Coordinates of C-alpha atoms and ligand atoms in Angstrom, one line a residue:
X1 CA -68.7 -24.1 50.0
X2 CA -70.4 -27.3 48.5
X3 CA -73.4 -26.7 46.2
X4 CA -76.9 -28.4 47.4
X5 CA -75.7 -31.4 45.2
X6 CA -72.7 -31.7 45.9
X7 CA -73.2 -32.1 48.8
X8 CA -76.0 -34.2 48.2
X9 CA -73.6 -36.2 46.5
X10 CA -71.1 -36.1 49.7
X11 CA -73.6 -37.2 51.5
X12 CA -74.9 -40.3 49.8
X13 CA -70.9 -42.2 49.3
X14 CA -71.0 -42.0 53.5
X15 CA -74.4 -43.5 54.1
X16 CA -73.4 -45.7 50.9
X17 CA -70.3 -47.0 51.8
X18 CA -72.5 -48.4 54.7
X19 CA -74.1 -51.5 54.4
X20 CA -77.2 -49.2 57.1
X21 CA -78.4 -48.2 53.7
X22 CA -80.2 -51.8 52.9
X23 CA -83.6 -53.0 52.6
X24 CA -84.7 -53.8 56.0
X25 CA -87.1 -56.8 55.2
X26 CA -87.7 -57.2 51.2
X27 CA -85.3 -59.6 49.2
X28 CA -84.2 -59.6 45.4
X29 CA -86.1 -63.0 46.0
X30 CA -83.5 -64.7 43.7
X31 CA -82.6 -66.3 46.6
X32 CA -86.1 -68.5 45.4
X33 CA -84.8 -69.0 42.9
X34 CA -82.7 -72.3 42.8
X35 CA -81.1 -73.6 39.6
X36 CA -80.8 -77.5 39.0
X37 CA -76.9 -78.5 39.9
X38 CA -75.5 -81.2 37.2
X39 CA -73.2 -83.5 39.3
X40 CA -72.1 -84.8 35.7
X41 CA -71.3 -81.4 35.1
X42 CA -69.2 -83.3 31.5
X43 CA -67.8 -78.9 31.8
X44 CA -64.2 -77.4 32.0
X45 CA -63.7 -74.7 34.4
X46 CA -61.6 -72.9 31.6
X47 CA -63.4 -73.7 28.4
X48 CA -66.8 -71.4 30.4
X49 CA -67.6 -68.6 28.4
X50 CA -69.1 -65.8 30.2
X51 CA -68.4 -63.1 27.5
X52 CA -71.1 -61.2 25.6
X53 CA -72.2 -57.6 23.7
X54 CA -73.6 -55.0 24.2
X55 CA -74.4 -51.8 22.6
X56 CA -72.3 -52.8 19.7
X57 CA -69.4 -53.2 22.2
X58 CA -68.2 -57.4 23.2
X59 CA -67.7 -57.7 27.6
X60 CA -65.9 -60.9 29.0
X61 CA -69.1 -60.5 31.8
X62 CA -72.5 -60.0 32.1
X63 CA -71.4 -57.7 34.9
X64 CA -71.9 -53.3 34.8
X65 CA -71.3 -51.0 37.1
X66 CA -74.2 -49.4 38.2
X67 CA -74.2 -45.9 38.1
X68 CA -73.7 -44.3 41.1
X69 CA -71.3 -40.7 41.4
X70 CA -70.2 -37.7 39.8
X71 CA -70.5 -33.5 40.3
X72 CA -68.5 -34.4 44.5
X73 CA -64.9 -33.9 44.0
X74 CA -64.7 -37.6 45.8
X75 CA -66.5 -38.8 43.0
X76 CA -63.8 -37.2 39.7
X77 CA -61.7 -40.6 41.7
X78 CA -64.0 -43.4 42.1
X79 CA -65.3 -42.5 38.3
X80 CA -61.9 -42.3 37.6
X81 CA -60.9 -46.2 39.9
X82 CA -63.9 -48.2 39.0
X83 CA -63.7 -46.5 35.2
X84 CA -60.2 -48.1 34.7
X85 CA -61.2 -51.5 36.6
X86 CA -64.1 -51.5 33.9
X87 CA -61.4 -51.4 31.1
X88 CA -58.8 -53.7 33.0
X89 CA -62.1 -56.3 33.8
X90 CA -63.7 -55.8 30.4
X91 CA -67.3 -55.3 32.3
X92 CA -69.9 -52.4 31.9
X93 CA -69.2 -49.0 33.2
X94 CA -71.3 -46.5 34.4
X95 CA -71.6 -43.2 35.0
X96 CA -73.9 -40.8 38.1
X97 CA -76.0 -38.6 37.5
X98 CA -74.2 -35.7 35.0
X99 CA -77.0 -33.4 36.8
X100 CA -74.1 -30.6 37.2
X101 CA -73.0 -30.8 34.0
X102 CA -75.7 -29.7 32.2
X103 CA -75.5 -25.9 34.3
X104 CA -72.2 -25.9 34.2
X105 CA -70.4 -27.6 30.0
X106 CA -66.3 -26.4 32.7
X107 CA -67.3 -29.4 34.6
X108 CA -67.9 -32.0 31.9
X109 CA -64.0 -33.1 33.0
X110 CA -65.4 -34.7 36.5
X111 CA -67.3 -37.2 34.1
X112 CA -64.3 -37.4 32.0
X113 CA -63.4 -41.9 32.5
X114 CA -62.3 -41.9 28.6
X115 CA -58.2 -41.5 28.9
X116 CA -58.7 -44.8 31.6
X117 CA -60.9 -46.3 30.0
X118 CA -60.2 -46.1 26.3
X119 CA -62.8 -49.0 25.2
X120 CA -64.9 -49.6 28.1
X121 CA -68.8 -50.0 27.5
X122 CA -69.6 -46.9 29.6
X123 CA -72.5 -45.4 30.0
X124 CA -74.2 -41.5 31.2
X125 CA -76.8 -41.1 33.2
X126 CA -79.8 -38.6 33.7
X127 CA -82.4 -38.2 35.9
X128 CA -86.1 -38.9 34.0
X129 CA -87.5 -35.3 35.3
X130 CA -83.9 -33.8 34.1
X131 CA -84.4 -34.5 30.6
X132 CA -88.6 -33.6 30.8
X133 CA -87.2 -29.6 31.7
X134 CA -84.3 -29.9 29.4
X135 CA -85.0 -31.9 26.1
X136 CA -82.6 -34.0 24.7
X137 CA -80.3 -31.3 23.3
X138 CA -78.4 -30.2 25.7
X139 CA -78.2 -34.1 27.2
X140 CA -76.7 -35.2 23.6
X141 CA -74.1 -32.7 23.8
X142 CA -72.7 -34.2 27.1
X143 CA -72.2 -37.6 26.0
X144 CA -70.5 -37.1 22.7
X145 CA -68.2 -34.0 25.2
X146 CA -67.2 -37.0 27.1
X147 CA -67.2 -39.8 24.8
X148 CA -69.7 -42.2 26.1
X149 CA -71.7 -45.0 24.6
X150 CA -75.1 -44.2 25.9
X151 CA -76.9 -43.8 28.1
X152 CA -79.2 -43.8 31.5
X153 CA -81.7 -42.4 32.3
X154 CA -82.9 -43.0 35.6
X155 CA -86.7 -42.5 37.5
X156 CA -86.8 -43.5 40.9
X157 CA -90.4 -40.7 42.0
X158 CA -90.1 -43.0 45.5
X159 CA -86.6 -41.4 46.4
X160 CA -87.4 -38.4 45.2
X161 CA -90.4 -37.8 47.5
X162 CA -88.9 -38.2 50.4
X163 CA -85.6 -36.3 48.7
X164 CA -85.4 -33.1 51.0
X165 CA -85.9 -30.4 47.6
X166 CA -86.2 -34.1 45.3
X167 CA -89.3 -33.4 42.8
X168 CA -92.4 -34.0 43.2
X169 CA -93.6 -33.2 39.9
X170 CA -93.1 -36.7 36.9
X171 CA -95.9 -35.7 34.6
X172 CA -94.0 -35.8 30.8
X173 CA -91.5 -37.8 32.1
X174 CA -92.4 -40.0 29.4
X175 CA -92.9 -38.1 26.6
X176 CA -89.0 -36.9 27.8
X177 CA -87.9 -40.2 27.4
X178 CA -89.6 -40.9 23.6
X179 CA -88.2 -37.6 22.5
X180 CA -84.5 -38.4 24.1
X181 CA -84.9 -42.2 22.5
X182 CA -85.7 -40.8 19.4
X183 CA -83.3 -38.2 19.3
X184 CA -80.2 -40.2 20.3
X185 CA -80.9 -42.7 17.0
X186 CA -79.1 -45.4 15.8
X187 CA -75.4 -43.7 17.2
X188 CA -76.6 -43.9 21.4
X189 CA -78.1 -46.5 23.3
X190 CA -80.6 -45.1 25.7
X191 CA -81.5 -47.1 28.8
X192 CA -84.3 -46.6 31.4
X193 CA -83.4 -47.4 35.1
X194 CA -84.9 -47.5 38.5
X195 CA -82.9 -46.7 41.0
X196 CA -84.3 -49.2 43.9
X197 CA -87.5 -49.7 43.7
X198 CA -87.7 -51.5 40.1
X199 CA -90.2 -51.2 37.1
X200 CA -93.3 -52.6 36.9
X201 CA -94.8 -54.5 33.6
X202 CA -96.6 -51.4 33.1
X203 CA -93.5 -49.2 33.3
X204 CA -92.7 -52.1 30.8
X205 CA -96.0 -51.2 28.5
X206 CA -95.1 -47.9 29.1
X207 CA -91.5 -47.7 27.7
X208 CA -91.5 -49.6 24.7
X209 CA -94.6 -47.0 23.4
X210 CA -92.1 -44.7 23.5
X211 CA -89.2 -46.6 21.8
X212 CA -87.0 -48.2 24.8
X213 CA -85.8 -51.3 24.0
X214 CA -83.0 -51.7 27.2
X215 CA -83.8 -50.9 31.0
X216 CA -82.2 -51.6 33.7
X217 CA -84.5 -52.8 36.7
X218 CA -82.5 -51.9 39.8
X219 CA -85.6 -53.7 41.3
X220 CA -85.4 -53.6 45.9
X221 CA -83.9 -56.2 47.6
X222 CA -80.6 -54.5 47.3
X223 CA -79.6 -49.9 48.4
X224 CA -82.9 -48.8 49.7
X225 CA -82.7 -44.9 48.1
X226 CA -85.6 -44.4 50.1
X227 CA -84.3 -45.2 52.8
X228 CA -81.1 -42.4 51.9
X229 CA -82.4 -40.5 51.5
X230 CA -85.2 -40.5 54.6
X231 CA -82.1 -40.8 56.9
X232 CA -81.2 -37.3 55.1
X233 CA -84.5 -36.2 56.2
X234 CA -86.5 -34.0 59.1
X235 CA -89.5 -33.8 59.7
X236 CA -92.8 -35.6 58.0
X237 CA -90.2 -36.8 55.7
X238 CA -88.3 -39.5 57.2
X239 CA -91.1 -39.6 59.4
X240 CA -92.9 -41.1 56.0
X241 CA -89.6 -42.3 54.5
X242 CA -89.3 -44.5 57.2
X243 CA -92.5 -47.0 56.8
X244 CA -91.7 -46.6 53.3
X245 CA -88.3 -47.8 53.5
X246 CA -88.5 -51.6 51.5
X247 CA -91.3 -50.3 48.8
X248 CA -89.9 -51.7 45.6
X249 CA -90.3 -55.0 43.2
X250 CA -88.0 -57.3 44.2
X251 CA -84.9 -56.9 41.5
X252 CA -85.8 -60.9 40.7
X253 CA -89.6 -60.2 39.7
X254 CA -88.6 -57.0 38.2
X255 CA -85.7 -59.0 35.7
X256 CA -88.4 -61.3 35.0
X257 CA -90.9 -59.2 33.8
X258 CA -88.3 -56.9 31.3
X259 CA -87.6 -60.0 29.6
X260 CA -90.9 -61.2 29.3
X261 CA -91.1 -58.2 27.3
X262 CA -88.9 -58.4 25.5
X263 CA -85.8 -56.0 26.4
X264 CA -82.0 -56.4 27.0
X265 CA -82.6 -56.7 30.7
X266 CA -79.6 -54.9 32.8
X267 CA -80.3 -57.1 36.6
X268 CA -79.2 -55.0 39.4
X269 CA -80.8 -54.3 43.2
X270 CA -79.0 -56.7 45.1
X271 CA -76.6 -57.9 43.0
X272 CA -74.3 -60.2 45.6
X273 CA -72.8 -62.5 43.9
X274 CA -71.8 -65.0 41.2
X275 CA -74.8 -66.7 42.3
X276 CA -76.9 -64.1 42.4
X277 CA -75.9 -63.3 37.9
X278 CA -76.6 -66.6 37.2
X279 CA -79.7 -67.1 38.7
X280 CA -80.7 -63.3 36.9
X281 CA -79.3 -64.2 33.5
X282 CA -81.2 -67.2 33.9
X283 CA -84.2 -65.1 34.4
X284 CA -83.7 -63.6 31.3
X285 CA -81.0 -61.0 31.8
X286 CA -78.9 -60.5 28.7
X287 CA -76.5 -58.0 32.4
X288 CA -76.3 -57.7 35.7
X289 CA -75.3 -54.5 37.5
X290 CA -73.8 -53.5 41.5
X291 CA -73.5 -50.9 43.1
X292 CA -73.4 -50.2 46.7
X293 CA -71.0 -53.0 47.6
X294 CA -68.6 -51.5 45.3
X295 CA -69.0 -48.0 47.6
X296 CA -68.2 -50.3 50.9
X297 CA -65.6 -52.1 50.0
X298 CA -63.4 -49.1 48.7
X299 CA -63.2 -48.2 51.6
X300 CA -62.2 -50.9 53.7
X301 CA -60.0 -52.3 51.8
X302 CA -59.4 -49.3 48.5
X303 CA -59.4 -50.5 44.8
X304 CA -58.5 -53.3 46.4
X305 CA -60.4 -54.9 47.3
X306 CA -63.4 -53.1 44.7
X307 CA -60.9 -55.3 42.0
X308 CA -61.7 -58.7 44.6
X309 CA -65.0 -58.3 44.3
X310 CA -65.8 -58.0 41.0
X311 CA -63.2 -60.8 40.6
X312 CA -64.9 -62.3 43.5
X313 CA -68.6 -62.2 41.4
X314 CA -67.0 -63.7 38.7
X315 CA -65.1 -66.5 39.1
X316 CA -68.7 -67.8 41.1
X317 CA -70.4 -67.2 37.9
X318 CA -68.2 -70.0 36.1
X319 CA -67.8 -71.4 39.2
X320 CA -72.5 -72.2 39.7
X321 CA -71.9 -72.4 35.1
X322 CA -70.2 -75.1 35.8
X323 CA -72.4 -75.8 38.3
X324 CA -75.2 -77.1 36.6
X325 CA -73.4 -77.2 33.3
X326 CA -73.8 -74.6 31.5
X327 CA -71.5 -74.1 28.8
X328 CA -72.2 -70.5 28.4
X329 CA -75.0 -68.3 28.3
X330 CA -77.6 -68.8 26.2
X331 CA -77.1 -72.8 27.6
X332 CA -77.2 -70.4 31.4
X333 CA -80.6 -68.8 30.4
X334 CA -81.9 -71.7 29.3
X335 CA -81.3 -74.2 32.7
X336 CA -84.0 -76.3 34.9
X337 CA -84.9 -74.1 37.7
X338 CA -87.3 -74.5 40.3
X339 CA -88.8 -70.9 41.9
X340 CA -89.7 -70.5 45.6
X341 CA -94.0 -69.4 46.4
X342 CA -92.5 -65.4 46.6
X343 CA -91.4 -65.4 43.8
X344 CA -93.6 -67.8 41.9
X345 CA -97.0 -65.5 43.5
X346 CA -95.7 -62.2 42.5
X347 CA -94.2 -62.8 39.6
X348 CA -97.5 -64.5 38.5
X349 CA -100.1 -61.7 40.6
X350 CA -98.4 -58.9 38.5
X351 CA -99.4 -60.1 34.8
X352 CA -102.6 -59.0 36.5
X353 CA -100.9 -54.9 35.7
X354 CA -101.3 -55.6 32.0
Ligands
LIG401 C1 -73.5 -43.7 46.0 C2 -73.7 -43.8 44.8 C3 -74.6 -42.9 44.2 C4 -75.7 -43.1 43.1 N1 -76.4 -42.4 42.6 C5 -77.2 -42.8 41.2 C6 -76.5 -41.9 39.8 O1 -76.6 -40.8 39.8 N2 -78.3 -42.2 39.7 C7 -79.3 -43.9 38.9 O2 -78.9 -43.5 38.6 N3 -78.4 -44.3 40.1 C8 -77.1 -43.8 41.3 N4 -78.0 -45.1 42.0 C9 -78.4 -46.4 42.1 C10 -77.6 -47.5 42.3 O3 -77.4 -46.7 40.4 C11 -78.1 -48.9 41.6 O4 -79.3 -48.5 41.7 C12 -78.7 -48.6 43.5 O5 -77.9 -48.7 43.9 C13 -79.4 -50.3 43.4 O6 -77.8 -51.0 43.7 P1 -77.0 -51.2 44.6 O7 -78.5 -53.1 45.1 O8 -76.2 -52.8 44.5 O9 -76.8 -51.0 45.4 C14 -76.4 -44.7 43.7 C15 -75.9 -45.8 43.8 C16 -74.2 -45.5 45.1 C17 -73.8 -46.2 45.6

């Protein structure tokens, strides 16, 4: 008999294997960011340099596979496949929530991917409310066991409120994050992420005070995790979850805010093309992340289609870079751009939250 958390993880995988859990009416707003094309780029495709680094690890492209799974039998196979691909493509890989490991250390083998990804950037993952309960030590021990380079702490209050049996008390979370950052020291990177509702200006200020230097925005416009939990709920939670489906800050906006506050930013939530990646880098992101499309590609065509999806992202980024005459990511970050009215309005009015 699978445990409740195994059942939840299995539900997440099957719901995300379809596109039924995408945002309905809200987008990332990256479509309102035009990068200025150049007809005379004076560049050869083969000379375009997409390399970067994060947490001391070199990456061939500004991309990681965002946190997805762990803790169900299917997730062990998925994590190995994706981590092996990250190793091959020189991109990063994040495990899904390591919560099962905290209550049963024998579950460490479920999260072990170093055999297939010895050098890749590998990050662990845990919920913020979980570290508020356990404190930093069990988390750091779990990371050592699997040889991860760091950990993403996920914030997901709206998702939890709709999730059957989810958390309803979010007090003490920022102190728990500060304690984790301090306990991790310089050895492990602690980054903080949302799961599809984005990080606000005020969130950024609080995270900075807590010592966080890296954030993954996981904004609105891609997978709606409120939507996922609405589909798993009954009664009032289902009804309210359907109303709150599109809750969140568009990814382009959250990326702009976090970059402006000086974070190393991973832009994610609805990144679906190399053009999106280029726009995110131009908006100030150091890296981009993608999640649900990889589960959908795997469902349709196994590892071959997952590989094709990732290859297309990287190829699309290079095509865009040549198109706007950017030889490397530094040049891409300062490419002239035109912002549409909703994106400009969001960026400007959001700063009133200072
Ligand atoms: C099947 C699946 C499971 C996920 N599980 C986690 C998780 O355990 N921890 C976490 O921080 N985010 C989790 N996420 C959220 C993603 O990391 C990401 O922030 C979100 O899906 C938005 O990205 P996307 O639009 O590319 O899917 C999961 C996503 C998927 C598709």
